[in-house]
CSV table of C-alpha atoms in Angstrom, one decimal:
chain,number,residue,atom,x,y,z
A,1,GLY,CA,92.6,128.9,90.4
A,2,ALA,CA,89.5,128.2,91.8
A,3,VAL,CA,87.2,129.7,94.2
A,4,VAL,CA,85.3,127.4,96.6
A,5,SER,CA,82.9,128.4,99.4
A,6,GLN,CA,82.2,127.1,103.0
A,7,HIS,CA,78.8,127.9,105.0
A,8,PRO,CA,78.9,128.4,107.8
A,9,SER,CA,82.1,129.5,108.8
A,10,ARG,CA,81.7,128.5,112.6
A,11,VAL,CA,78.8,126.8,114.4
A,12,ILE,CA,77.8,125.6,118.1
A,13,CYS,CA,75.8,123.0,118.5
A,14,LYS,CA,74.3,121.0,121.6
A,15,SER,CA,74.9,117.4,121.5
A,16,GLY,CA,72.4,115.6,119.9
A,17,THR,CA,71.4,118.1,117.6
A,18,SER,CA,72.5,117.8,113.7
A,19,VAL,CA,74.4,119.6,111.5
A,20,LYS,CA,74.3,120.9,108.1
A,21,ILE,CA,77.3,122.5,106.5
A,22,GLU,CA,77.3,123.8,103.0
A,23,CYS,CA,80.3,123.6,100.5
A,24,ARG,CA,79.5,125.5,97.1
A,25,SER,CA,82.5,125.6,93.5
A,26,LEU,CA,81.6,129.1,92.4
A,27,ASP,CA,83.2,129.2,89.2
A,28,PHE,CA,83.3,125.9,87.7
A,29,GLN,CA,80.9,122.7,87.8
A,30,ALA,CA,82.3,120.0,90.3
A,31,THR,CA,81.2,116.3,89.5
A,32,THR,CA,83.5,115.7,92.7
A,33,MET,CA,84.4,117.2,95.6
A,34,PHE,CA,86.0,116.5,98.7
A,35,TRP,CA,85.0,116.8,102.5
A,36,TYR,CA,88.6,116.2,105.1
A,37,ARG,CA,88.4,117.0,108.8
A,38,GLN,CA,91.0,118.2,111.1
A,39,PHE,CA,91.4,118.1,114.7
A,40,PRO,CA,93.9,120.7,116.6
A,41,LYS,CA,97.0,120.6,115.8
A,42,GLN,CA,96.8,117.2,113.3
A,43,SER,CA,96.7,117.0,109.5
A,44,LEU,CA,93.6,117.3,107.3
A,45,MET,CA,92.1,113.3,107.2
A,46,LEU,CA,89.8,113.0,103.8
A,47,MET,CA,86.3,111.6,105.8
A,48,ALA,CA,84.5,110.9,101.7
A,49,THR,CA,84.6,111.6,98.3
A,50,SER,CA,80.9,113.4,97.1
A,51,ASN,CA,80.2,112.3,94.2
A,52,GLU,CA,77.5,114.6,91.7
A,53,GLY,CA,74.2,112.2,91.8
A,54,SER,CA,75.3,109.1,92.8
A,55,LYS,CA,76.0,108.0,96.8
A,56,ALA,CA,79.6,109.5,98.8
A,57,THR,CA,82.5,107.2,98.9
A,58,TYR,CA,83.7,106.9,102.1
A,59,GLU,CA,87.0,106.3,104.0
A,60,GLN,CA,87.6,103.8,106.2
A,61,GLY,CA,86.3,104.3,110.2
A,62,VAL,CA,84.4,107.0,108.9
A,63,GLU,CA,80.1,106.3,109.8
A,64,LYS,CA,78.2,106.9,106.5
A,65,ASP,CA,75.2,107.3,108.4
A,66,LYS,CA,76.8,109.7,111.3
A,67,PHE,CA,78.4,112.2,108.1
A,68,LEU,CA,75.4,112.0,105.4
A,69,ILE,CA,76.9,113.6,102.2
A,70,ASN,CA,74.5,114.6,99.8
A,71,HIS,CA,75.7,116.2,96.1
A,72,ALA,CA,72.8,117.0,94.5
A,73,SER,CA,74.1,119.5,92.0
A,74,LEU,CA,77.3,120.3,90.2
A,75,THR,CA,78.3,123.3,92.2
A,76,LEU,CA,77.1,122.0,95.9
A,77,SER,CA,77.8,119.3,98.2
A,78,THR,CA,76.3,119.2,101.8
A,79,LEU,CA,77.5,116.9,105.2
A,80,THR,CA,75.6,116.7,107.7
A,81,VAL,CA,76.5,115.8,110.7
A,82,THR,CA,74.1,114.0,112.8
A,83,SER,CA,73.0,113.4,116.4
A,84,ALA,CA,76.7,115.5,117.0
A,85,HIS,CA,78.8,114.5,119.9
A,86,PRO,CA,81.5,116.6,121.7
A,87,GLU,CA,84.2,114.2,119.6
A,88,ASP,CA,82.6,115.6,116.5
A,89,SER,CA,84.1,119.2,117.3
A,90,SER,CA,86.4,119.5,114.7
A,91,PHE,CA,87.5,121.6,111.9
A,92,TYR,CA,85.3,120.6,108.1
A,93,ILE,CA,87.3,121.5,104.7
A,94,CYS,CA,85.9,120.4,101.7
A,95,SER,CA,87.3,120.1,98.5
A,96,THR,CA,87.1,120.6,94.8
A,97,LYS,CA,89.1,119.5,91.5
A,98,LYS,CA,88.2,120.4,88.0
A,99,ALA,CA,88.5,117.3,85.8
A,100,GLY,CA,91.1,116.9,84.6
A,101,ALA,CA,93.3,119.1,86.3
A,102,GLY,CA,95.1,117.4,89.3
A,103,ALA,CA,95.3,120.7,91.5
A,104,GLN,CA,92.9,120.9,94.6
A,105,TYR,CA,91.0,123.7,96.1
A,106,PHE,CA,89.9,124.3,99.4
A,107,GLY,CA,86.9,126.2,101.0
A,108,PRO,CA,87.2,128.2,103.7
A,109,GLY,CA,86.4,125.4,106.6
A,110,THR,CA,83.7,125.5,108.9
A,111,ARG,CA,84.3,125.3,112.5
A,112,LEU,CA,82.1,123.0,114.8
A,113,LEU,CA,82.0,123.1,119.2
A,114,VAL,CA,79.1,120.1,120.2
A,115,LEU,CA,78.5,121.2,123.6
B,1,GLY,CA,99.2,103.0,101.3
B,2,ILE,CA,101.7,106.0,101.2
B,3,GLN,CA,103.6,107.4,103.7
B,4,VAL,CA,103.9,111.7,103.4
B,5,GLU,CA,106.8,113.2,106.1
B,6,GLN,CA,107.3,116.8,106.4
B,7,SER,CA,110.3,117.7,108.0
B,8,PRO,CA,111.3,119.9,110.1
B,9,PRO,CA,108.0,119.3,112.7
B,10,ASP,CA,108.4,123.0,113.9
B,11,LEU,CA,110.3,125.7,112.3
B,12,ILE,CA,111.3,129.3,114.2
B,13,LEU,CA,113.0,131.8,111.9
B,14,GLN,CA,113.9,135.6,112.4
B,15,GLU,CA,112.5,138.1,110.0
B,16,GLY,CA,114.7,138.0,107.0
B,17,ALA,CA,116.1,134.9,107.8
B,18,ASN,CA,115.4,131.9,104.7
B,19,SER,CA,114.2,128.8,105.0
B,20,THR,CA,114.2,124.8,103.2
B,21,LEU,CA,111.0,122.8,104.2
B,22,ARG,CA,111.3,119.1,102.8
B,23,CYS,CA,108.6,116.8,101.9
B,24,ASN,CA,109.1,113.5,101.5
B,25,PHE,CA,106.9,110.5,99.6
B,26,SER,CA,107.1,106.1,99.8
B,27,ASP,CA,105.4,105.8,96.8
B,28,SER,CA,105.1,107.3,92.9
B,29,VAL,CA,102.4,109.9,92.9
B,30,ASN,CA,100.4,111.5,90.4
B,31,ASN,CA,100.6,115.4,91.8
B,32,LEU,CA,101.7,116.6,94.2
B,33,GLN,CA,100.8,120.0,96.2
B,34,TRP,CA,102.1,122.4,98.7
B,35,PHE,CA,100.2,124.9,100.9
B,36,HIS,CA,100.0,127.2,104.0
B,37,GLN,CA,97.2,126.7,106.4
B,38,ASN,CA,96.8,130.2,107.6
B,39,PRO,CA,96.2,131.2,111.5
B,40,TRP,CA,92.0,130.9,110.5
B,41,GLY,CA,92.7,128.0,109.1
B,42,GLN,CA,92.0,128.4,105.5
B,43,LEU,CA,94.6,126.1,102.8
B,44,ILE,CA,96.1,128.3,100.3
B,45,ASN,CA,97.1,126.7,96.8
B,46,LEU,CA,101.2,127.7,96.8
B,47,PHE,CA,102.2,125.1,94.6
B,48,TYR,CA,100.9,123.1,92.1
B,49,ILE,CA,104.5,120.9,90.8
B,50,PRO,CA,104.6,116.9,90.1
B,51,SER,CA,107.9,117.8,88.9
B,52,GLY,CA,110.1,120.4,88.1
B,53,THR,CA,110.9,123.9,89.9
B,54,LYS,CA,108.3,126.8,90.2
B,55,GLN,CA,108.7,129.9,91.5
B,56,ASN,CA,106.1,132.5,92.9
B,57,GLY,CA,108.1,136.0,94.6
B,58,ARG,CA,109.8,134.6,97.9
B,59,LEU,CA,108.7,131.5,97.7
B,60,SER,CA,109.8,128.6,95.2
B,61,ALA,CA,109.3,124.9,94.9
B,62,THR,CA,111.3,122.0,93.2
B,63,THR,CA,109.9,117.8,93.6
B,64,VAL,CA,112.4,116.0,92.0
B,65,ALA,CA,109.1,112.7,91.8
B,66,THR,CA,112.1,110.0,90.8
B,67,GLU,CA,113.4,110.6,94.1
B,68,ARG,CA,109.9,110.5,96.1
B,69,TYR,CA,110.8,114.5,98.0
B,70,SER,CA,110.0,118.0,97.1
B,71,LEU,CA,111.3,121.0,98.7
B,72,LEU,CA,109.1,124.1,99.4
B,73,TYR,CA,111.9,127.1,100.0
B,74,ILE,CA,110.8,130.2,101.9
B,75,SER,CA,113.8,133.4,101.7
B,76,SER,CA,113.7,137.0,103.0
B,77,SER,CA,110.7,135.7,105.9
B,78,GLN,CA,108.2,137.9,106.8
B,79,THR,CA,105.6,137.3,110.1
B,80,THR,CA,102.7,136.6,107.9
B,81,ASP,CA,104.6,134.2,106.4
B,82,SER,CA,104.0,132.0,110.0
B,83,GLY,CA,101.6,128.8,110.1
B,84,VAL,CA,101.2,125.4,109.0
B,85,TYR,CA,103.0,124.4,105.5
B,86,PHE,CA,101.5,121.1,104.4
B,87,CYS,CA,102.6,118.8,101.4
B,88,ALA,CA,100.1,116.9,99.8
B,89,VAL,CA,99.8,114.2,97.2
B,90,ASN,CA,97.7,112.5,94.5
B,91,TYR,CA,98.4,108.5,94.8
B,92,GLY,CA,95.6,107.1,92.9
B,93,GLN,CA,92.2,108.2,93.9
B,94,ASN,CA,93.0,109.6,97.1
B,95,PHE,CA,94.8,113.1,97.9
B,96,VAL,CA,97.0,112.7,101.4
B,97,PHE,CA,97.9,115.1,103.6
B,98,GLY,CA,101.4,115.3,105.2
B,99,PRO,CA,101.8,116.2,108.9
B,100,GLY,CA,102.7,120.1,107.9
B,101,THR,CA,105.7,122.2,109.4
B,102,ARG,CA,104.8,124.8,112.0
B,103,LEU,CA,106.7,128.0,111.2
B,104,SER,CA,107.1,130.9,113.7
B,105,VAL,CA,108.7,134.3,112.4
B,106,LEU,CA,109.7,136.5,115.0
B,107,PRO,CA,109.8,140.3,114.3
């Protein structure tokens, strides 16, 4: 398997503020990481693919200026929710995949509540 | 795009019972994974199973890629098996999740 960490595990913020979530691949270098969002009682939806050293690829309907992704190193990707609003409250989960291997490994998730 | 369906959507079992969860997908896929999401939200890898059959303790899974479905078997269920079970498939560059099966195991 693979070990993926996320920080923070939960965050509460006021509307209009920005929140940064970190995703770390602890036991291998990940050129690609993935960010998902999960609303209550729903499945996971891919938001974007984070590529080390280049721009992220966003899924249709996901605002790239609102959800800033930075993949500055082979072990760290960050997701910044800018000017958060209550509708951004959700469970954000990152994942990694070893090069050449098919399985994805997920972090423990970050629960965001915007008041 | 690809459609991933899971059945049943909800399942309630008495502790000790067996169950079968199904995942259907509408196109050929590169791989398939089964996950268990625990009450705290953590996704736990159960199986990476693009084809064939695998077993891990009380759990086993079978994927018939040519017929575009996968089955997850849970035997002698325990209360700790409660949670949501997702299948997810690799379709091209995308990793697509099914809607999940919510399992409740009663003591």
